[in-house]
Amino acid sequence: MTFDIITIFPEFFTSILEHGLLKRATAAGHAAIRLHDLRDYTDDRHRTVDDRPFGGGPGMVFKPEPIYRAVEALRSEVQEKNFPVILLSPQGRLLTQAVAEELSQAAHLVLICGRYEGVDERVAENLATDEISIGDFVLSGGELPAAVLMEATIRLLPGVLGNEESREQDSFAVPAGAAAEVRHGLLDCPHYTRPAEFRNWKVPEVLLSGDHEQIRQWRRRRALEKTWRRRPDLLAQVPLSAEDRQWLESLRT
Ligand code: 9D3
């Protein structure tokens, strides 16, 4: 899968590309991430990417021409010209696990990182095929969101996670006719490691018992409880067994 990132801060991405999952996935050839400096697609001496907003107001807006030129340069060098063009913007649809799953099906994505007060709306309307936000909080540009989107997407590519199981059990994996056993769609249960006692805080006894059925039940109940308390909205998407319902009912009293 190839990512083309259009940004005024290409160096912003160097450290994340040199660590962890993105480093491994690119080294193994599962993903290629190509950085493009938006200023290389300007045509004036000052390499101007922004201008004042029509109608007045504070701040600056990204001009459409350099962004169009950058995307069209990419289009001219690839076979399949219908690649998705994603504008990272606070007005976009929310990035979720389901959106990451959808994006991971593409062979080639272009990511446009905005800055300043925003991007000329003609980019969103006529060039971008999709507009994505990573959440309802204010950042200063699309670079961190682009990095987040890439990590969420690339870890879904076949072969990227050595351990396919850990993906199946991710909290936000959407249930697709899933067995009720798997923790699909629930927040994760608590995890512990040695020492069994730390500053007088003991690891729950059941985890040391070696009784796998008891451990399974304990984990399921903790996951249900944490989800019910913190993210009750998620419970609506989860297939619940009679035992699950009984446990949730007992929490209410
Ligand atoms: C100060 C200007 N803001 C008015 C409250 C509008 C605004 C414009 C541009 C807010 C943020 C930005 C820059 N942010 C992004 O480009 C961005 C973003 C975000 O801020 N939050 C969550 N997801 C995203 S994706 C791109």
Coordinates of C-alpha atoms and ligand atoms in Angstrom, one line a residue:
M1 CA 0.0 0.0 0.0
T2 CA 1.4 3.4 -1.0
F3 CA 0.7 6.6 0.9
D4 CA 1.6 10.0 -0.7
I5 CA 1.6 12.7 1.9
I6 CA 1.3 16.3 0.9
T7 CA 2.5 18.6 3.6
I8 CA 4.5 21.8 4.3
F9 CA 6.3 19.8 7.1
P10 CA 7.7 16.6 5.5
E11 CA 10.4 16.4 8.2
F12 CA 7.6 16.1 10.7
F13 CA 7.2 12.4 9.7
T14 CA 10.8 11.3 9.8
S15 CA 10.8 10.1 13.5
I16 CA 7.6 8.1 13.3
L17 CA 8.8 6.4 10.1
E18 CA 11.9 5.3 11.9
H19 CA 10.2 3.6 14.8
G20 CA 7.8 0.7 15.6
L21 CA 5.1 -0.5 13.3
L22 CA 5.6 2.1 10.5
K23 CA 9.3 1.3 10.3
R24 CA 8.7 -2.5 10.2
A25 CA 5.9 -2.3 7.7
T26 CA 7.8 -0.1 5.3
A27 CA 11.1 -2.1 5.7
A28 CA 9.2 -5.3 4.9
G29 CA 7.5 -3.7 1.9
H30 CA 4.0 -3.9 3.1
A31 CA 3.7 -0.1 2.9
A32 CA 5.5 2.7 1.2
I33 CA 5.2 6.3 2.5
R34 CA 6.2 9.1 0.2
L35 CA 6.5 12.6 1.5
H36 CA 5.9 15.6 -0.8
D37 CA 6.7 19.2 0.2
L38 CA 3.7 21.3 -0.8
R39 CA 6.1 24.2 -1.4
D40 CA 7.7 22.3 -4.3
Y41 CA 4.4 22.7 -6.2
T42 CA 4.3 26.5 -5.9
D43 CA 5.4 28.7 -8.8
D44 CA 6.5 32.0 -7.2
R45 CA 9.8 33.0 -5.7
H46 CA 8.6 32.9 -2.2
R47 CA 7.0 29.4 -2.6
T48 CA 3.7 30.8 -1.2
V49 CA 1.2 28.1 -0.1
D50 CA -1.3 30.4 1.7
D51 CA -3.2 33.6 1.4
R52 CA -5.7 35.8 3.3
P53 CA -9.3 34.7 3.5
F54 CA -11.8 36.3 1.2
G55 CA -14.4 38.1 3.3
G56 CA -11.8 38.9 5.9
G57 CA -11.0 37.4 9.3
P58 CA -7.9 36.1 11.1
G59 CA -5.3 33.8 9.8
M60 CA -4.4 32.4 6.5
V61 CA -5.9 29.8 4.1
F62 CA -4.1 27.2 1.9
K63 CA -4.3 28.2 -1.7
P64 CA -5.8 25.6 -4.0
E65 CA -3.2 25.7 -6.9
P66 CA -0.2 24.1 -5.2
I67 CA -2.4 21.3 -3.8
Y68 CA -4.0 20.6 -7.2
R69 CA -0.6 20.6 -8.8
A70 CA 0.8 18.2 -6.3
V71 CA -2.1 15.7 -6.7
E72 CA -2.0 16.0 -10.5
A73 CA 1.7 15.3 -10.5
L74 CA 1.0 12.1 -8.6
R75 CA -1.8 11.2 -10.9
S76 CA 0.5 11.6 -13.9
E77 CA 3.0 9.1 -12.5
V78 CA 0.7 6.2 -11.5
Q79 CA -1.3 3.7 -13.6
E80 CA -4.4 3.6 -11.5
K81 CA -5.6 7.3 -11.4
N82 CA -8.7 6.8 -9.3
F83 CA -6.9 6.7 -6.0
P84 CA -8.7 8.2 -2.9
V85 CA -7.6 11.7 -2.0
I86 CA -8.1 12.3 1.6
L87 CA -8.1 15.8 3.1
L88 CA -7.4 15.7 6.9
S89 CA -9.7 18.4 8.3
P90 CA -11.7 19.1 11.5
Q91 CA -14.8 19.0 9.3
G92 CA -14.2 15.5 8.1
R93 CA -16.0 12.3 9.0
L94 CA -14.6 10.7 12.2
L95 CA -11.8 8.2 11.9
T96 CA -13.0 4.9 13.4
Q97 CA -11.8 1.3 13.2
A98 CA -14.4 0.7 10.5
V99 CA -13.0 3.6 8.5
A100 CA -9.4 2.3 8.9
E101 CA -10.6 -1.1 7.7
E102 CA -12.2 0.5 4.6
L103 CA -9.0 2.5 3.9
S104 CA -6.8 -0.6 4.3
Q105 CA -8.5 -2.0 1.2
A106 CA -7.0 0.7 -1.1
A107 CA -3.7 0.2 -2.9
H108 CA -2.8 3.9 -2.9
L109 CA -3.9 6.8 -0.8
V110 CA -3.1 10.5 -1.0
L111 CA -3.2 12.4 2.2
I112 CA -3.4 16.2 2.2
C113 CA -2.4 17.9 5.5
G114 CA -3.9 21.3 6.1
R115 CA -2.5 24.0 8.4
Y116 CA -3.5 27.6 9.4
E117 CA -7.2 28.4 9.5
G118 CA -7.9 25.8 6.8
V119 CA -7.8 24.9 3.2
D120 CA -9.6 26.6 0.3
E121 CA -13.0 24.8 0.1
R122 CA -12.6 24.0 -3.6
V123 CA -10.0 21.4 -2.5
A124 CA -12.6 19.7 -0.3
E125 CA -15.3 20.0 -2.9
N126 CA -13.5 19.1 -6.1
L127 CA -10.2 17.4 -5.4
A128 CA -10.6 15.4 -2.2
T129 CA -12.7 12.2 -2.4
D130 CA -12.9 12.1 1.3
E131 CA -12.5 14.4 4.3
I132 CA -11.4 12.8 7.6
S133 CA -11.0 14.1 11.2
I134 CA -9.4 12.2 14.1
G135 CA -11.7 13.7 16.8
D136 CA -13.4 16.7 18.2
F137 CA -10.4 18.6 19.5
V138 CA -8.4 21.4 17.9
L139 CA -4.9 20.6 16.5
S140 CA -2.8 22.9 14.5
G141 CA -2.6 20.9 11.3
G142 CA -3.3 17.6 9.5
E143 CA 0.2 16.0 10.1
L144 CA -0.5 14.2 13.4
P145 CA -3.9 13.1 12.1
A146 CA -2.2 11.8 8.9
A147 CA 0.2 9.8 11.0
V148 CA -2.6 8.4 13.2
L149 CA -4.6 7.4 10.1
M150 CA -1.5 5.7 8.6
E151 CA -0.7 3.7 11.7
A152 CA -4.4 2.6 12.2
T153 CA -4.5 1.5 8.5
I154 CA -1.1 -0.1 8.0
R155 CA -1.5 -2.3 11.1
L156 CA -4.5 -3.9 9.4
L157 CA -2.5 -4.9 6.2
P158 CA -2.0 -8.7 5.9
G159 CA 1.3 -9.7 7.3
V160 CA 2.1 -6.5 9.2
L161 CA 1.2 -7.8 12.6
G162 CA 3.2 -10.9 13.3
N163 CA 0.4 -12.0 15.6
E164 CA -2.9 -12.0 13.8
E165 CA -4.7 -12.8 17.0
S166 CA -3.9 -9.5 18.7
R167 CA -5.8 -7.7 15.9
E168 CA -8.9 -9.9 16.3
Q169 CA -9.0 -8.9 20.0
D170 CA -8.6 -5.2 19.5
S171 CA -11.3 -3.3 21.5
F172 CA -12.7 -1.5 18.5
A173 CA -12.7 -4.3 15.9
V174 CA -16.2 -4.3 14.5
P175 CA -18.1 -7.5 15.1
A176 CA -18.6 -9.3 11.8
G177 CA -20.8 -12.2 12.9
A178 CA -18.2 -12.8 15.6
A179 CA -18.3 -15.5 18.3
A180 CA -19.4 -14.0 21.6
E181 CA -16.1 -15.4 23.1
V182 CA -13.9 -12.7 21.5
R183 CA -13.9 -9.3 23.0
H184 CA -14.9 -7.6 19.8
G185 CA -16.3 -4.1 20.3
L186 CA -15.7 -4.0 24.1
L187 CA -13.0 -2.1 25.9
D188 CA -10.2 -4.3 27.0
C189 CA -10.0 -6.0 30.4
P190 CA -7.2 -5.1 32.8
H191 CA -3.8 -6.7 32.4
Y192 CA -1.2 -7.5 35.0
T193 CA 2.4 -8.8 35.0
R194 CA 4.9 -9.6 37.8
P195 CA 5.3 -8.8 40.6
A196 CA 2.1 -10.4 41.9
E197 CA 2.2 -7.8 44.7
F198 CA 3.5 -4.3 44.1
R199 CA 3.4 -1.7 47.0
N200 CA 0.7 -3.7 48.7
W201 CA -1.5 -3.9 45.5
K202 CA -2.2 -7.5 44.7
V203 CA -3.0 -8.9 41.2
P204 CA -6.5 -10.4 41.2
E205 CA -6.2 -13.9 42.6
V206 CA -8.1 -15.6 39.8
L207 CA -5.3 -14.7 37.3
L208 CA -2.8 -16.7 39.3
S209 CA -5.2 -19.7 39.7
G210 CA -4.5 -21.4 36.4
D211 CA -8.2 -22.0 36.0
H212 CA -8.7 -20.9 32.4
E213 CA -12.5 -21.0 32.5
Q214 CA -12.6 -18.8 35.6
I215 CA -10.0 -16.4 34.0
R216 CA -12.0 -16.2 30.8
Q217 CA -15.2 -15.3 32.8
W218 CA -13.3 -12.7 34.9
R219 CA -11.8 -11.0 31.8
R220 CA -15.2 -11.0 30.0
R221 CA -16.9 -9.5 33.1
R222 CA -14.2 -6.8 33.6
A223 CA -14.4 -5.9 29.9
L224 CA -18.2 -5.6 30.1
E225 CA -18.0 -3.6 33.3
K226 CA -15.4 -1.1 32.0
T227 CA -17.4 -0.7 28.8
W228 CA -20.7 -0.2 30.6
R229 CA -19.2 2.4 32.9
R230 CA -17.1 4.4 30.5
R231 CA -18.4 3.8 27.0
P232 CA -22.0 2.5 27.2
D233 CA -22.4 3.7 23.6
L234 CA -20.2 0.8 22.5
L235 CA -22.4 -1.9 24.1
A236 CA -25.1 -1.4 21.6
Q237 CA -22.8 -2.8 18.9
V238 CA -21.8 -5.9 20.8
P239 CA -23.5 -9.3 20.7
L240 CA -24.2 -10.2 24.3
S241 CA -24.8 -13.7 25.7
A242 CA -27.4 -14.4 28.4
E243 CA -24.5 -14.6 30.9
D244 CA -23.3 -11.2 29.7
R245 CA -26.7 -9.7 30.2
Q246 CA -27.0 -11.2 33.7
W247 CA -23.7 -9.7 34.7
L248 CA -24.6 -6.3 33.3
E249 CA -27.9 -6.5 35.2
S250 CA -26.1 -7.3 38.4
L251 CA -23.9 -4.2 38.0
R252 CA -26.9 -1.9 37.9
T253 CA -28.0 -2.9 41.5
Ligands
9D3_1 C1 -8.3 28.1 14.9 C2 -9.1 27.7 13.7 N1 -10.2 26.7 14.1 C3 -11.4 27.4 14.5 C4 -11.7 26.8 15.9 C5 -10.5 26.0 12.9 C6 -9.4 25.0 12.6 C7 -8.7 25.1 11.4 C8 -7.6 24.2 11.2 C9 -9.0 24.1 13.6 C10 -8.0 23.2 13.4 C11 -7.3 23.3 12.2 C12 -6.1 22.4 12.0 N2 -6.6 21.0 12.2 C13 -6.5 20.1 11.2 O1 -6.1 20.4 10.1 C14 -7.1 18.8 11.5 C15 -7.7 18.2 12.7 C16 -8.0 18.7 14.0 O2 -7.7 19.9 14.3 N3 -8.6 17.9 14.9 C17 -8.9 16.6 14.6 N4 -8.7 16.1 13.4 C18 -8.1 16.9 12.4 S1 -7.7 16.4 10.9 C19 -7.0 17.8 10.5

